[in-house]
Short mmCIF file of C-alpha atoms in Angstrom, two decimals:
data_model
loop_
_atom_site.label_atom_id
_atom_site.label_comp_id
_atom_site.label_asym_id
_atom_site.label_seq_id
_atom_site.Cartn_x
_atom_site.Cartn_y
_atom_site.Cartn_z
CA UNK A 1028 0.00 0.00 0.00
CA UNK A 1029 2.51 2.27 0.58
CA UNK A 1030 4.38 1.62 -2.68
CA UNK A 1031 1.68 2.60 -4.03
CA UNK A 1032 1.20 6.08 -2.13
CA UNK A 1033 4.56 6.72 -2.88
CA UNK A 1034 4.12 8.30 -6.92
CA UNK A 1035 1.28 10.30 -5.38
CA UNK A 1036 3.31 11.96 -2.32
CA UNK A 1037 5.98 12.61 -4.66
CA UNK A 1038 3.78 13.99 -7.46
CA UNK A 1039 1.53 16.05 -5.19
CA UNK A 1040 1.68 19.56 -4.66
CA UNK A 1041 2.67 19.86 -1.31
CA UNK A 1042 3.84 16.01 -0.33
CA UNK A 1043 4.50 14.70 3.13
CA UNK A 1044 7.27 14.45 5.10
CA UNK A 1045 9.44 11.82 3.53
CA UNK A 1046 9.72 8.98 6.28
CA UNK A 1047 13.51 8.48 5.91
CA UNK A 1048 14.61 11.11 7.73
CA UNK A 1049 14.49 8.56 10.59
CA UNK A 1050 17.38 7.01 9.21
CA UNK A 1051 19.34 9.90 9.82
CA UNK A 1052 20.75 8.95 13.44
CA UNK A 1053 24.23 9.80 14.76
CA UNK A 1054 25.65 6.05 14.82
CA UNK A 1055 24.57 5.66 11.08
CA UNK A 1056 25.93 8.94 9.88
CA UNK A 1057 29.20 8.09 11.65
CA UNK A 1058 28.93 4.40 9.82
CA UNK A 1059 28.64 6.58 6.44
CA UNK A 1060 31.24 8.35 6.65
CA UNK A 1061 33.83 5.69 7.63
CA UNK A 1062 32.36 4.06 4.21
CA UNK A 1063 33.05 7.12 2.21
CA UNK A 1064 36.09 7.63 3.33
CA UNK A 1065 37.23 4.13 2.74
CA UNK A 1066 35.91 4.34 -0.82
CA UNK A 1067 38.01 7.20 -1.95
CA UNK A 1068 41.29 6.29 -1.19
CA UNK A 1069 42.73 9.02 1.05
CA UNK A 1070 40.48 11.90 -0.85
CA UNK A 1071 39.50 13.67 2.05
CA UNK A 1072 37.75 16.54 -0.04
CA UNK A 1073 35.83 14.27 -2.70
CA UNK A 1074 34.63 11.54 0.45
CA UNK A 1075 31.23 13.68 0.21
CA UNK A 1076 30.43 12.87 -3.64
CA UNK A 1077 31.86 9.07 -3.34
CA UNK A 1078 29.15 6.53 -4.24
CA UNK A 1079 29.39 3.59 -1.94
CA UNK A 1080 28.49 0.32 -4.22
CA UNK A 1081 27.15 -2.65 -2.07
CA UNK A 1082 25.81 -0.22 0.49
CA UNK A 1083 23.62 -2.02 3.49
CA UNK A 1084 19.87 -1.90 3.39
CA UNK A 1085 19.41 0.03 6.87
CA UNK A 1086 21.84 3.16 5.40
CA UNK A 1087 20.36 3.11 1.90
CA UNK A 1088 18.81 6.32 2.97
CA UNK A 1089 21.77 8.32 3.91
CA UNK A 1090 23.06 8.01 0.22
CA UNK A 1091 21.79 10.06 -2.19
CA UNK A 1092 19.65 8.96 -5.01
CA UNK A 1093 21.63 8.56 -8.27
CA UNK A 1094 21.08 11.09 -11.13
CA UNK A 1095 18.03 10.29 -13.40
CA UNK A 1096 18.57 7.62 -16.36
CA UNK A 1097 16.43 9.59 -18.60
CA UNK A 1098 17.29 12.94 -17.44
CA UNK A 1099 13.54 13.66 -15.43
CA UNK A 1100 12.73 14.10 -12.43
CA UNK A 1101 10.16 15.57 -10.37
CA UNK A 1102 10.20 18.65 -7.89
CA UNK A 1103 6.25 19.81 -5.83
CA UNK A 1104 4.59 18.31 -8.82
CA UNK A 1105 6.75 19.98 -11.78
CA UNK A 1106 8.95 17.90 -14.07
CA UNK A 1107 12.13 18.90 -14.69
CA UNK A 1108 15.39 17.91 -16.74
CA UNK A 1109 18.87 17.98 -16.58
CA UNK A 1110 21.71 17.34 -18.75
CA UNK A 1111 25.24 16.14 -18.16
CA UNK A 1112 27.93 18.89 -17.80
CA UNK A 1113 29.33 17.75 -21.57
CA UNK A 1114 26.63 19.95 -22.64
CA UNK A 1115 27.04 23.32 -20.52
CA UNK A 1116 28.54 26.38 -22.37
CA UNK A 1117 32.51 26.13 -23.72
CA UNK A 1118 33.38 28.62 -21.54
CA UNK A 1119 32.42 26.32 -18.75
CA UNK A 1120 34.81 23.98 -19.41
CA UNK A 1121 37.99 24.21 -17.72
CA UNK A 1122 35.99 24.65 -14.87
CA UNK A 1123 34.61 21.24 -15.16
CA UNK A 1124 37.53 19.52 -13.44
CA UNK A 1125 37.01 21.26 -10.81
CA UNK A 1126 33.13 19.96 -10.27
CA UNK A 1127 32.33 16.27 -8.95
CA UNK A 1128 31.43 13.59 -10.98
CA UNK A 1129 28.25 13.73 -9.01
CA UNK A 1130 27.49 17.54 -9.28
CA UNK A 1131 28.70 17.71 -13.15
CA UNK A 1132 24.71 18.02 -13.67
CA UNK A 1133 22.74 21.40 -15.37
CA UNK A 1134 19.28 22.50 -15.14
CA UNK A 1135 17.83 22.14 -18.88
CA UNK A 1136 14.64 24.33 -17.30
CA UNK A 1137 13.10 24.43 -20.90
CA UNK A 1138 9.31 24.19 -21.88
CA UNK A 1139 8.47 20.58 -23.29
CA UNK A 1140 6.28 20.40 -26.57
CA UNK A 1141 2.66 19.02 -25.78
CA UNK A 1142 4.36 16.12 -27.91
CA UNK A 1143 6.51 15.18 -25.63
CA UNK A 1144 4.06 15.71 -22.86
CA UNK A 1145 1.21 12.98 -24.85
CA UNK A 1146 -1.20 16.07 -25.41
CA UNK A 1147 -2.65 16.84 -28.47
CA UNK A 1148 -1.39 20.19 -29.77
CA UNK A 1149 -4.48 21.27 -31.50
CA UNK A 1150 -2.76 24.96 -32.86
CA UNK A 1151 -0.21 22.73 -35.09
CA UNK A 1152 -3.74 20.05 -35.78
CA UNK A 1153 -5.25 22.46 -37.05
CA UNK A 1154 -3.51 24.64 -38.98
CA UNK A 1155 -4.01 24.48 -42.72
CA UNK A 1156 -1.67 27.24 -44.24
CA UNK A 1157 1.26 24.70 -44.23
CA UNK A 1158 3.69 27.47 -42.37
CA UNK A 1159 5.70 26.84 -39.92
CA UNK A 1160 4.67 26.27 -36.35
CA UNK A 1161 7.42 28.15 -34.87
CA UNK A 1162 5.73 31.86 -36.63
CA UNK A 1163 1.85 31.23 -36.18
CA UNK A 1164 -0.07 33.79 -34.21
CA UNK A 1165 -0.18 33.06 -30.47
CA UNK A 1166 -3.01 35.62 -29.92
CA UNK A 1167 -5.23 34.58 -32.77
CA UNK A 1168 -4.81 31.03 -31.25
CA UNK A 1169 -5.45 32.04 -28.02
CA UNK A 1170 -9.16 33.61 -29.60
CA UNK A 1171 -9.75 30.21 -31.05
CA UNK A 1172 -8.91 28.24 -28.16
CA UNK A 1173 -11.31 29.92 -25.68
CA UNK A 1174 -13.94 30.01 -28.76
CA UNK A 1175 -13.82 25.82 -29.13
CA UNK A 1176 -13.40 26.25 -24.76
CA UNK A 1177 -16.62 27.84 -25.11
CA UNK A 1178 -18.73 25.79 -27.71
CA UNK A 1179 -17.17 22.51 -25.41
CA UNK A 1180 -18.66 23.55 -22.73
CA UNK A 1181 -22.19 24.29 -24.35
CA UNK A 1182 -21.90 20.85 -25.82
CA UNK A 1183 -21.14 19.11 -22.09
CA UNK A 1184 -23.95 20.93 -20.97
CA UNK A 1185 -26.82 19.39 -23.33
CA UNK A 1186 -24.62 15.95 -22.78
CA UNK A 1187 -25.50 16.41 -19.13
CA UNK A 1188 -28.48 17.21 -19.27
CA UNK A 1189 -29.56 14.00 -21.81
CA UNK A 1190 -26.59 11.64 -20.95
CA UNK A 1191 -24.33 11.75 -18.14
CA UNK A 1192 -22.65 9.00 -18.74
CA UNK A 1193 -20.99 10.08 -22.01
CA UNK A 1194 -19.29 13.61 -20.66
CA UNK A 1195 -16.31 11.87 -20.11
CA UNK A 1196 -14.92 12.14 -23.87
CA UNK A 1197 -16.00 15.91 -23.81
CA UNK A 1198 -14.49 16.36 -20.32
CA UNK A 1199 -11.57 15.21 -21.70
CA UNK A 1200 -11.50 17.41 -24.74
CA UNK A 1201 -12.08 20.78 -22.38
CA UNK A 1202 -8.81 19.20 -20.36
CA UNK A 1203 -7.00 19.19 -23.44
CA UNK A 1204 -7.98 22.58 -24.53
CA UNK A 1205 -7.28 24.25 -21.27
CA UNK A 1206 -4.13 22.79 -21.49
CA UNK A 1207 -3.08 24.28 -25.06
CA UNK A 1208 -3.92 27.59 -23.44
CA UNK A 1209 -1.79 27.26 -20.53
CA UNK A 1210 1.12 25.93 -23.26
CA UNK A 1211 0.29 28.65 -25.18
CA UNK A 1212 0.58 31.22 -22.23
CA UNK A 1213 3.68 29.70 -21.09
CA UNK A 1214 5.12 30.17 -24.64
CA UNK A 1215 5.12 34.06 -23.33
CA UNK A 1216 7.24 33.68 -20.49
CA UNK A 1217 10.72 34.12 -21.99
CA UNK A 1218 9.45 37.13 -23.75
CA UNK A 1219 8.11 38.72 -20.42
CA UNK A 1220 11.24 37.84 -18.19
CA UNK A 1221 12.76 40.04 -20.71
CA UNK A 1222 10.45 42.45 -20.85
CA UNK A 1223 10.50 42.45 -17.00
CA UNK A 1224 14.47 42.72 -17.14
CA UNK A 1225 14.11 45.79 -19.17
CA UNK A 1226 11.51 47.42 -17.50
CA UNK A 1227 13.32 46.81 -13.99
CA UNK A 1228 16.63 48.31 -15.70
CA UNK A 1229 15.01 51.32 -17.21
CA UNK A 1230 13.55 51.95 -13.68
CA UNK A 1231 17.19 51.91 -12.45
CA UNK A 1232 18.44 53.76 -14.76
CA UNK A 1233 16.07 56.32 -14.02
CA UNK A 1234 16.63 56.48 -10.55
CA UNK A 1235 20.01 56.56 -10.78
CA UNK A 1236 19.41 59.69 -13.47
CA UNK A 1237 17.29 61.51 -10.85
CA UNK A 1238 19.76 60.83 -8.04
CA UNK A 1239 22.44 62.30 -10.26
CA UNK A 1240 20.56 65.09 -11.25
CA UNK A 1241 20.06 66.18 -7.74
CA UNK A 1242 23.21 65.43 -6.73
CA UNK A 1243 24.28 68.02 -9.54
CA UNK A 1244 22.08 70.40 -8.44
CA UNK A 1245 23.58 70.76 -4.45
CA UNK A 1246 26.83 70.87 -6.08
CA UNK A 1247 25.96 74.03 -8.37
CA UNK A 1248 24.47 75.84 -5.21
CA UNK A 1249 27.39 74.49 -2.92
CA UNK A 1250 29.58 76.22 -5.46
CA UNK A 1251 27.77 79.44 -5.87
CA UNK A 1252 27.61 79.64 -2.00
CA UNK A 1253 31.63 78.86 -2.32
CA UNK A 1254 31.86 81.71 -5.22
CA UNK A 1255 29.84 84.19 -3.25
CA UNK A 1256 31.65 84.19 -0.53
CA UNK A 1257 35.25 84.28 -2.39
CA UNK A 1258 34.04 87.54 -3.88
CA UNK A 1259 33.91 89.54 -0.32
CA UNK A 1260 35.88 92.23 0.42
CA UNK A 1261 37.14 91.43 4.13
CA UNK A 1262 38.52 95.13 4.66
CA UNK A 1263 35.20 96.52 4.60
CA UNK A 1264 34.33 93.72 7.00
CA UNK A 1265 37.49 94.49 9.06
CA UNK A 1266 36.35 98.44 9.33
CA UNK A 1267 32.98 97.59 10.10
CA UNK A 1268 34.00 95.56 13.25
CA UNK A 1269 36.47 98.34 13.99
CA UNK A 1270 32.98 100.72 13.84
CA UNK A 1271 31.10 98.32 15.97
CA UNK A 1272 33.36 98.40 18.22
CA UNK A 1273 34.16 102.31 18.67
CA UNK A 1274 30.26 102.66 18.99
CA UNK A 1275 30.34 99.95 21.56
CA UNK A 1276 32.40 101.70 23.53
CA UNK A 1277 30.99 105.22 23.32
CA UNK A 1278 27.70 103.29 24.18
CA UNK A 1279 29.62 102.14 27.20
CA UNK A 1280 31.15 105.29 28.09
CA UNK A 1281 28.48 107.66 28.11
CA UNK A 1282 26.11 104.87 30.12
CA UNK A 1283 29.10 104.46 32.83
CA UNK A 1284 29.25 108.63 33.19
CA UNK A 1285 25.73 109.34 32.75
CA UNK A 1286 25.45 106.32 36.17
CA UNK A 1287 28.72 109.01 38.15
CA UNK A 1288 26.08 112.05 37.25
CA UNK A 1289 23.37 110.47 38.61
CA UNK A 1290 25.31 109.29 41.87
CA UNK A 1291 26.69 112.57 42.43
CA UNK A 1292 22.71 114.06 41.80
CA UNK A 1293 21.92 111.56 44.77
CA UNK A 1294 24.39 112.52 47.20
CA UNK A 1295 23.81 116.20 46.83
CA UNK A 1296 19.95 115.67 47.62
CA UNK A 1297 21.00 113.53 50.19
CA UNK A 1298 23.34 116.55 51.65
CA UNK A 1299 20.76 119.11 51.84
CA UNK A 1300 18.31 116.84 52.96
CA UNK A 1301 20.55 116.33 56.23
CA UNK A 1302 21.56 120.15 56.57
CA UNK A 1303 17.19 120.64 56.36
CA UNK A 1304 17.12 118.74 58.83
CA UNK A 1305 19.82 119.87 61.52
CA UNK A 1306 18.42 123.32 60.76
CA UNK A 1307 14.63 122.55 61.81
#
């Protein structure tokens, strides 16, 4: 039963735990590595990516998978490929020696034909102009698709309501239709990651052009302010202290004797005011 769970939990969505994670204990992981390093002969830095042939059933687990025969495998529900490292870029090359055997793998993240998927591709099925697939018109399809989505529908509608039984051929042919448009749409995607790129550069670009431009601008009043004050004449400044400070001190001096005159006034008023009153 669980054998046959186990396509489902790795084709689903969101799967389940996996269960050997229980085989992950200290004593086997220990056990492991002894094995690796025995296996590659004093290698201390490769041990990790040795494959141990003849490996017990109980640590099975702790090794991981080999790569993919046919280059397929399956991630959340997505299929994916890979190719071997013989195919990456030439200018990949001499650093291929320095990559493990077991890591000399490259995502080939490219968009299968419905051909290779088992679907019919009902754009190429029916397209009678004889030109090539590769320059038909992916918005006109797209019209025609949700057109035939449409009229499908209609039909499993009066096969519902007279038959039941036989929706399952037009159920099927809405699946397949739905599924040309989401090829169809996913056709689009290189061409709006680059559009994406461009429109996330120009936006940088921009801001970097706005940043500059204001950056220009406090420079230009930073220099004016620079300019203005260069042009000064610091003798007048120099005799204008010297006038503050002669009027300060006038200012100073006339306060100090007008405070002696008014001491003096006090006294005096004081005097008589003590010869007044001897007198009486």
């Amino acid at each position: 039963m669980a054998e046959q769970q186990e396509p489902h939990s790795l084709a689903s969505t969101f799967p389940n735990p996996p269960d050997f994670w229980k085989a992950f204990t200290p004593d086997k992981i220990a056990k492991v590595g002894e094995l690796r390093r025995a296996h590659a002969a004093g290698d201390e830095e490769g041990a990790d990516h040795v494959r141990i042939p003849d490996l017990p059933e109980d640590l099975m687990a702790l090794q991981p998978p080999p790569e993919p025969a046919d280059g397929r495998w399956r991630v959340f529900g997505d299929q994916y490929m890979v190719c071997v490292a013989s195919c990456v870029r030439p200018s990949w090359h001499r650093l291929r020696s320095l990559i493990p055997a077991s890591m000399r793998l490259q995502l080939d993240d490219k968009l299968p034909t419905l051909e290779e998927q088992g679907i019919e591709n009902l754009p190429a099925t029916g397209s009678s102009n004889g030109k090539d697939a590769k320059h038909y018109d992916r918005a006109f399809e797209l019209k025609r698709l949700a057109k035939s989505l449409l009229l499908n529908f209609l039909e499993l509608a009066g096969i519902m309501s007279r038959n039941p039984a036989d929706a399952e051929a037009k159920i099927k042919d809405l699946r397949t239709i739905f599924i040309n448009i989401h090829h169809i749409l996913n056709e689009y995607r290189p061409h709006q990651a680059r559009e994406s790129a461009i429109e996330m550069m120009q936006d940088h670009l921009d801001r970097t052009r706005t940043e500059t431009a204001a950056i220009r601008t406090q420079v230009d009043k930073a220099r004016k302010v620079l300019e203005g004050l260069g042009s000064l004449d610091l003798s007048s400044f120099k005799m204008e202290e010297e006038n503050i400070a002669v009027r300060t001190a006038t200012a100073a001096a006339r306060t100090r004797e007008e405070e002696r005159e008014a001491a003096a006034m006090e006294r005096e008023a004081a005097a008589w005011a003590t010869a007044d009153a001897l007198i009486t």
